[in-house]
Amino acid sequence: PITRSKIALSLLEKEAISDGIVDDMNEMETLIYELLESERLRGSHVPLDYSVVNVNEIIYQVQGRFFSDAPLVLDLENHLPALSLDAKRIGLAIKNIIKNALTANTRPTDKVIISTAYDNNQIRISVTDSGVGIAKDEIRHLTEPFYRADSSRQRKTGGFGIGLYLIKAIVDAHHGELQIDSDLNQGTTVTICLPTTAPHHSRIIFIVNRVVFIIKNQVIIVIIKIFS
């Protein structure tokens, strides 16, 4: 119905409709998609489309496609192990976190910092803003559907409260962890932690100085020299 309505609106004279109607319909379409996607992931109704990728590459793709003109600062660790994951869905999670961070920033000079790190058998993807922050007692509710913190409710761009619910569903489906750290009037950091030792991550790949290291069950089983 939403698609049909959008087509009908596009056939009308532009002066006869409000751009706000189209924006509202786009928002509603996104809301429905995110709700359905969240429930599919939580109910294991849709298998993940695994491929071996480096999360830094996903971040570069998300930046180039959606945030090429946005004030982003990338601080990405070199030589991260590649992981077996659903690149499209992890990309969607990263995109939503960046979008939330950009919305939280209020000053023209504010930037969003995106960083990656590898430690304790985890790859961490962190997104930090300089916004108004979130009260400690509200953080645990942020991944509930339709919940919005007070700072979001005070803005027209606060959204519907589905974004973090979907992000957590994606992270949970990868056996990962979603962490949210925030201080009022100082900003928020949202971190995706992806384990490198989960069952579907039994194979880890490093590429260093044109040498491929394939590690399975924490043991190096193959070393391949890449020749030009």
CSV table of N, CA and C in Angstrom, one decimal, residues 43-151:
chain,number,residue,atom,x,y,z
A,43,GLY,N,13.6,-14.4,15.3
A,43,GLY,CA,12.9,-15.7,15.2
A,43,GLY,C,13.7,-16.7,14.4
A,44,SER,N,14.9,-16.3,13.9
A,44,SER,CA,15.7,-17.2,13.1
A,44,SER,C,15.0,-17.6,11.8
A,45,HIS,N,14.1,-16.8,11.3
A,45,HIS,CA,13.3,-17.2,10.1
A,45,HIS,C,14.1,-17.0,8.8
A,46,VAL,N,15.1,-16.2,8.9
A,46,VAL,CA,15.9,-15.9,7.7
A,46,VAL,C,17.4,-16.2,8.0
A,47,PRO,N,18.0,-17.0,7.2
A,47,PRO,CA,19.4,-17.4,7.4
A,47,PRO,C,20.3,-16.2,7.0
A,48,LEU,N,21.4,-16.0,7.7
A,48,LEU,CA,22.3,-15.0,7.4
A,48,LEU,C,23.1,-15.3,6.2
A,49,ASP,N,23.5,-14.3,5.4
A,49,ASP,CA,24.2,-14.6,4.1
A,49,ASP,C,25.7,-14.3,4.4
A,50,TYR,N,26.4,-15.4,4.9
A,50,TYR,CA,27.8,-15.3,5.3
A,50,TYR,C,28.7,-15.1,4.2
A,51,SER,N,29.7,-14.3,4.4
A,51,SER,CA,30.9,-14.2,3.5
A,51,SER,C,32.1,-13.7,4.4
A,52,VAL,N,33.3,-14.0,3.9
A,52,VAL,CA,34.5,-13.6,4.7
A,52,VAL,C,34.9,-12.2,4.3
A,53,VAL,N,34.8,-11.3,5.2
A,53,VAL,CA,35.1,-9.9,4.9
A,53,VAL,C,35.8,-9.2,6.1
A,54,ASN,N,36.4,-8.1,5.8
A,54,ASN,CA,37.1,-7.3,6.8
A,54,ASN,C,36.1,-6.2,7.2
A,55,VAL,N,35.8,-6.0,8.4
A,55,VAL,CA,34.8,-5.0,8.8
A,55,VAL,C,35.2,-3.6,8.4
A,56,ASN,N,36.5,-3.3,8.3
A,56,ASN,CA,37.0,-2.0,7.8
A,56,ASN,C,36.4,-1.7,6.4
A,57,GLU,N,36.4,-2.7,5.6
A,57,GLU,CA,35.9,-2.6,4.2
A,57,GLU,C,34.4,-2.2,4.3
A,58,ILE,N,33.7,-2.8,5.2
A,58,ILE,CA,32.2,-2.5,5.3
A,58,ILE,C,32.0,-1.1,5.7
A,59,ILE,N,32.9,-0.6,6.6
A,59,ILE,CA,32.8,0.8,7.1
A,59,ILE,C,33.1,1.7,5.9
A,60,TYR,N,34.1,1.5,5.1
A,60,TYR,CA,34.4,2.3,4.0
A,60,TYR,C,33.2,2.3,3.0
A,61,GLN,N,32.6,1.2,2.8
A,61,GLN,CA,31.5,1.1,1.8
A,61,GLN,C,30.3,1.9,2.3
A,62,VAL,N,30.0,1.8,3.6
A,62,VAL,CA,28.9,2.5,4.2
A,62,VAL,C,29.2,4.0,4.1
A,63,GLN,N,30.4,4.4,4.5
A,63,GLN,CA,30.7,5.9,4.4
A,63,GLN,C,30.6,6.4,3.0
A,64,GLY,N,31.1,5.7,2.0
A,64,GLY,CA,31.1,6.1,0.6
A,64,GLY,C,29.7,6.2,0.0
A,65,ARG,N,28.8,5.2,0.4
A,65,ARG,CA,27.5,5.2,-0.1
A,65,ARG,C,26.5,6.1,0.5
A,66,PHE,N,26.6,6.3,1.9
A,66,PHE,CA,25.6,7.1,2.6
A,66,PHE,C,26.1,8.3,3.2
A,67,PHE,N,27.4,8.4,3.5
A,67,PHE,CA,27.9,9.6,4.3
A,67,PHE,C,29.1,10.2,3.7
A,68,SER,N,29.2,10.3,2.4
A,68,SER,CA,30.4,10.8,1.8
A,68,SER,C,30.6,12.3,2.2
A,69,ASP,N,29.6,13.0,2.5
A,69,ASP,CA,29.8,14.4,2.8
A,69,ASP,C,29.6,14.7,4.3
A,70,ALA,N,29.5,13.6,5.1
A,70,ALA,CA,29.3,13.8,6.5
A,70,ALA,C,30.6,14.0,7.3
A,71,PRO,N,30.5,14.7,8.4
A,71,PRO,CA,31.8,14.9,9.2
A,71,PRO,C,32.2,13.7,10.0
A,72,LEU,N,32.7,12.7,9.3
A,72,LEU,CA,33.2,11.5,10.0
A,72,LEU,C,34.7,11.4,10.1
A,73,VAL,N,35.2,10.9,11.2
A,73,VAL,CA,36.6,10.7,11.4
A,73,VAL,C,36.8,9.2,11.6
A,74,LEU,N,37.6,8.6,10.7
A,74,LEU,CA,37.8,7.1,10.8
A,74,LEU,C,39.2,6.9,11.4
A,75,ASP,N,39.1,6.0,12.5
A,75,ASP,CA,40.3,5.6,13.2
A,75,ASP,C,40.3,4.1,13.2
A,76,LEU,N,40.7,3.4,12.1
A,76,LEU,CA,40.5,2.0,11.9
A,76,LEU,C,41.8,1.3,12.1
A,77,GLU,N,41.8,0.2,12.9
A,77,GLU,CA,43.0,-0.6,13.1
A,77,GLU,C,43.4,-1.4,11.9
A,78,ASN,N,44.7,-1.4,11.6
A,78,ASN,CA,45.2,-2.1,10.5
A,78,ASN,C,45.3,-3.6,10.8
A,79,HIS,N,45.3,-4.5,9.8
A,79,HIS,CA,45.5,-5.9,10.0
A,79,HIS,C,44.4,-6.6,10.9
A,80,LEU,N,43.2,-6.1,10.8
A,80,LEU,CA,42.1,-6.8,11.5
A,80,LEU,C,41.9,-8.2,10.8
A,81,PRO,N,41.6,-9.2,11.6
A,81,PRO,CA,41.2,-10.5,11.0
A,81,PRO,C,39.9,-10.4,10.2
A,82,ALA,N,39.8,-11.0,9.1
A,82,ALA,CA,38.6,-11.1,8.4
A,82,ALA,C,37.6,-12.0,9.1
A,83,LEU,N,36.3,-11.8,9.0
A,83,LEU,CA,35.3,-12.6,9.7
A,83,LEU,C,34.3,-13.1,8.7
A,84,SER,N,33.7,-14.2,9.1
A,84,SER,CA,32.6,-14.8,8.3
A,84,SER,C,31.3,-14.2,8.9
A,85,LEU,N,30.7,-13.3,8.2
A,85,LEU,CA,29.5,-12.6,8.7
A,85,LEU,C,28.6,-12.2,7.5
A,86,ASP,N,27.4,-11.7,7.9
A,86,ASP,CA,26.5,-11.1,6.9
A,86,ASP,C,26.9,-9.7,6.7
A,87,ALA,N,27.6,-9.4,5.6
A,87,ALA,CA,28.1,-8.0,5.4
A,87,ALA,C,27.0,-7.0,5.2
A,88,LYS,N,25.9,-7.4,4.5
A,88,LYS,CA,24.8,-6.5,4.3
A,88,LYS,C,24.2,-6.1,5.6
A,89,ARG,N,23.9,-7.0,6.5
A,89,ARG,CA,23.3,-6.7,7.7
A,89,ARG,C,24.2,-6.0,8.7
A,90,ILE,N,25.4,-6.4,8.8
A,90,ILE,CA,26.4,-5.6,9.6
A,90,ILE,C,26.5,-4.2,9.1
A,91,GLY,N,26.5,-4.0,7.8
A,91,GLY,CA,26.6,-2.7,7.2
A,91,GLY,C,25.4,-1.9,7.6
A,92,LEU,N,24.2,-2.5,7.6
A,92,LEU,CA,23.0,-1.8,8.0
A,92,LEU,C,23.0,-1.4,9.4
A,93,ALA,N,23.6,-2.2,10.3
A,93,ALA,CA,23.7,-1.9,11.7
A,93,ALA,C,24.7,-0.7,11.8
A,94,ILE,N,25.8,-0.7,11.2
A,94,ILE,CA,26.8,0.4,11.2
A,94,ILE,C,26.1,1.7,10.7
A,95,LYS,N,25.4,1.6,9.6
A,95,LYS,CA,24.8,2.7,9.0
A,95,LYS,C,23.8,3.4,10.0
A,96,ASN,N,23.0,2.6,10.6
A,96,ASN,CA,22.0,3.1,11.6
A,96,ASN,C,22.7,3.8,12.8
A,97,ILE,N,23.8,3.2,13.3
A,97,ILE,CA,24.5,3.8,14.4
A,97,ILE,C,25.1,5.1,14.0
A,98,ILE,N,25.7,5.2,12.8
A,98,ILE,CA,26.3,6.5,12.3
A,98,ILE,C,25.2,7.5,12.2
A,99,LYS,N,24.0,7.1,11.6
A,99,LYS,CA,22.9,8.0,11.4
A,99,LYS,C,22.5,8.6,12.8
A,100,ASN,N,22.3,7.7,13.8
A,100,ASN,CA,22.0,8.2,15.1
A,100,ASN,C,23.0,9.2,15.7
A,101,ALA,N,24.3,8.9,15.5
A,101,ALA,CA,25.3,9.7,16.0
A,101,ALA,C,25.3,11.1,15.3
A,102,LEU,N,25.1,11.1,14.0
A,102,LEU,CA,25.0,12.4,13.3
A,102,LEU,C,23.8,13.2,13.8
A,103,THR,N,22.7,12.6,14.1
A,103,THR,CA,21.5,13.2,14.5
A,103,THR,C,21.8,13.8,15.9
A,104,ALA,N,22.5,13.1,16.8
A,104,ALA,CA,22.8,13.5,18.1
A,104,ALA,C,23.7,14.7,18.2
A,105,ASN,N,24.6,14.9,17.3
A,105,ASN,CA,25.4,16.1,17.3
A,105,ASN,C,24.6,17.3,16.9
A,106,THR,N,24.9,18.4,17.6
A,106,THR,CA,24.1,19.6,17.5
A,106,THR,C,24.9,20.8,17.0
A,107,ARG,N,26.2,20.8,17.1
A,107,ARG,CA,27.0,21.9,16.7
A,107,ARG,C,27.6,21.6,15.3
A,108,PRO,N,27.7,22.6,14.5
A,108,PRO,CA,28.3,22.4,13.1
A,108,PRO,C,29.7,21.8,13.1
A,109,THR,N,30.4,22.1,14.2
A,109,THR,CA,31.8,21.6,14.3
A,109,THR,C,31.9,20.2,14.8
A,110,ASP,N,30.8,19.6,15.3
A,110,ASP,CA,30.8,18.3,15.9
A,110,ASP,C,31.1,17.2,14.8
A,111,LYS,N,31.9,16.2,15.2
A,111,LYS,CA,32.2,15.1,14.3
A,111,LYS,C,31.8,13.8,14.9
A,112,VAL,N,31.7,12.8,14.1
A,112,VAL,CA,31.4,11.4,14.5
A,112,VAL,C,32.7,10.6,14.3
A,113,ILE,N,33.2,10.0,15.4
A,113,ILE,CA,34.4,9.2,15.3
A,113,ILE,C,34.1,7.7,15.2
A,114,ILE,N,34.6,7.1,14.2
A,114,ILE,CA,34.4,5.6,14.0
A,114,ILE,C,35.7,4.9,14.1
A,115,SER,N,35.8,4.0,15.0
A,115,SER,CA,37.0,3.3,15.3
A,115,SER,C,36.8,1.7,15.3
A,116,THR,N,37.9,1.0,15.0
A,116,THR,CA,37.9,-0.4,15.1
A,116,THR,C,39.1,-0.9,15.9
A,117,ALA,N,38.9,-2.0,16.6
A,117,ALA,CA,40.0,-2.6,17.4
A,117,ALA,C,39.8,-4.1,17.4
A,118,TYR,N,40.9,-4.7,17.7
A,118,TYR,CA,40.9,-6.2,17.8
A,118,TYR,C,41.6,-6.6,19.1
A,119,ASP,N,40.9,-7.2,20.1
A,119,ASP,CA,41.5,-7.6,21.3
A,119,ASP,C,40.6,-8.6,22.0
A,120,ASN,N,41.2,-9.5,22.8
A,120,ASN,CA,40.4,-10.5,23.5
A,120,ASN,C,39.5,-11.3,22.6
A,121,ASN,N,40.0,-11.7,21.4
A,121,ASN,CA,39.2,-12.5,20.5
A,121,ASN,C,37.9,-11.8,20.1
A,122,GLN,N,37.9,-10.5,20.0
A,122,GLN,CA,36.8,-9.7,19.6
A,122,GLN,C,37.2,-8.6,18.6
A,123,ILE,N,36.4,-8.3,17.7
A,123,ILE,CA,36.6,-7.1,16.9
A,123,ILE,C,35.5,-6.1,17.3
A,124,ARG,N,36.0,-4.9,17.6
A,124,ARG,CA,35.1,-3.9,18.2
A,124,ARG,C,34.9,-2.8,17.2
A,125,ILE,N,33.7,-2.4,16.9
A,125,ILE,CA,33.4,-1.3,16.0
A,125,ILE,C,32.7,-0.2,16.8
A,126,SER,N,33.3,0.9,17.0
A,126,SER,CA,32.8,1.9,17.9
A,126,SER,C,32.4,3.2,17.1
A,127,VAL,N,31.3,3.8,17.5
A,127,VAL,CA,30.9,5.1,16.9
A,127,VAL,C,30.6,6.0,18.0
A,128,THR,N,31.3,7.2,18.0
A,128,THR,CA,31.2,8.1,19.1
A,128,THR,C,30.7,9.5,18.6
A,129,ASP,N,29.7,10.1,19.3
A,129,ASP,CA,29.2,11.4,18.9
A,129,ASP,C,29.6,12.4,20.1
A,130,SER,N,29.2,13.6,19.8
A,130,SER,CA,29.5,14.7,20.9
A,130,SER,C,28.1,15.3,21.3
A,131,GLY,N,27.1,14.5,21.3
A,131,GLY,CA,25.8,15.0,21.5
A,131,GLY,C,25.5,15.3,23.0
A,132,VAL,N,24.2,15.3,23.3
A,132,VAL,CA,23.7,15.7,24.6
A,132,VAL,C,23.8,14.5,25.6
A,133,GLY,N,24.1,13.3,25.1
A,133,GLY,CA,24.2,12.1,25.9
A,133,GLY,C,22.9,11.6,26.4
A,134,ILE,N,23.0,10.5,27.1
A,134,ILE,CA,21.8,9.7,27.6
A,134,ILE,C,22.0,9.4,29.0
A,135,ALA,N,20.9,9.6,29.8
A,135,ALA,CA,20.9,9.3,31.2
A,135,ALA,C,21.2,7.8,31.5
A,136,LYS,N,22.0,7.5,32.5
A,136,LYS,CA,22.4,6.1,32.8
A,136,LYS,C,21.2,5.2,32.9
A,137,ASP,N,20.1,5.7,33.6
A,137,ASP,CA,18.9,4.8,33.8
A,137,ASP,C,18.1,4.5,32.5
A,138,GLU,N,18.4,5.2,31.5
A,138,GLU,CA,17.7,5.0,30.2
A,138,GLU,C,18.4,4.1,29.3
A,139,ILE,N,19.8,3.9,29.5
A,139,ILE,CA,20.6,3.2,28.5
A,139,ILE,C,20.0,1.8,28.3
A,140,ARG,N,19.7,1.1,29.4
A,140,ARG,CA,19.2,-0.3,29.3
A,140,ARG,C,17.9,-0.5,28.6
A,141,HIS,N,17.2,0.6,28.4
A,141,HIS,CA,15.9,0.5,27.6
A,141,HIS,C,16.1,0.8,26.2
A,142,LEU,N,17.2,1.3,25.7
A,142,LEU,CA,17.4,1.8,24.4
A,142,LEU,C,17.1,0.8,23.3
A,143,THR,N,17.4,-0.5,23.6
A,143,THR,CA,17.2,-1.5,22.6
A,143,THR,C,15.8,-2.1,22.6
A,144,GLU,N,14.9,-1.6,23.4
A,144,GLU,CA,13.5,-2.0,23.4
A,144,GLU,C,12.8,-1.3,22.3
A,145,PRO,N,11.9,-2.0,21.6
A,145,PRO,CA,11.2,-1.4,20.5
A,145,PRO,C,10.3,-0.2,20.9
A,146,PHE,N,10.4,0.8,20.1
A,146,PHE,CA,9.7,2.1,20.2
A,146,PHE,C,10.1,2.9,21.4
A,147,TYR,N,11.2,2.5,22.1
A,147,TYR,CA,11.7,3.3,23.2
A,147,TYR,C,12.6,4.4,22.7
A,148,ARG,N,12.4,5.7,23.2
A,148,ARG,CA,13.3,6.8,22.8
A,148,ARG,C,13.6,7.5,24.1
A,149,ALA,N,14.9,7.8,24.2
A,149,ALA,CA,15.4,8.5,25.4
A,149,ALA,C,14.9,9.9,25.4
A,150,ASP,N,14.9,10.6,26.5
A,150,ASP,CA,14.3,12.0,26.6
A,150,ASP,C,15.0,12.9,25.6
A,151,SER,N,16.3,12.7,25.4
A,151,SER,CA,17.0,13.6,24.5
A,151,SER,C,16.5,13.4,23.1
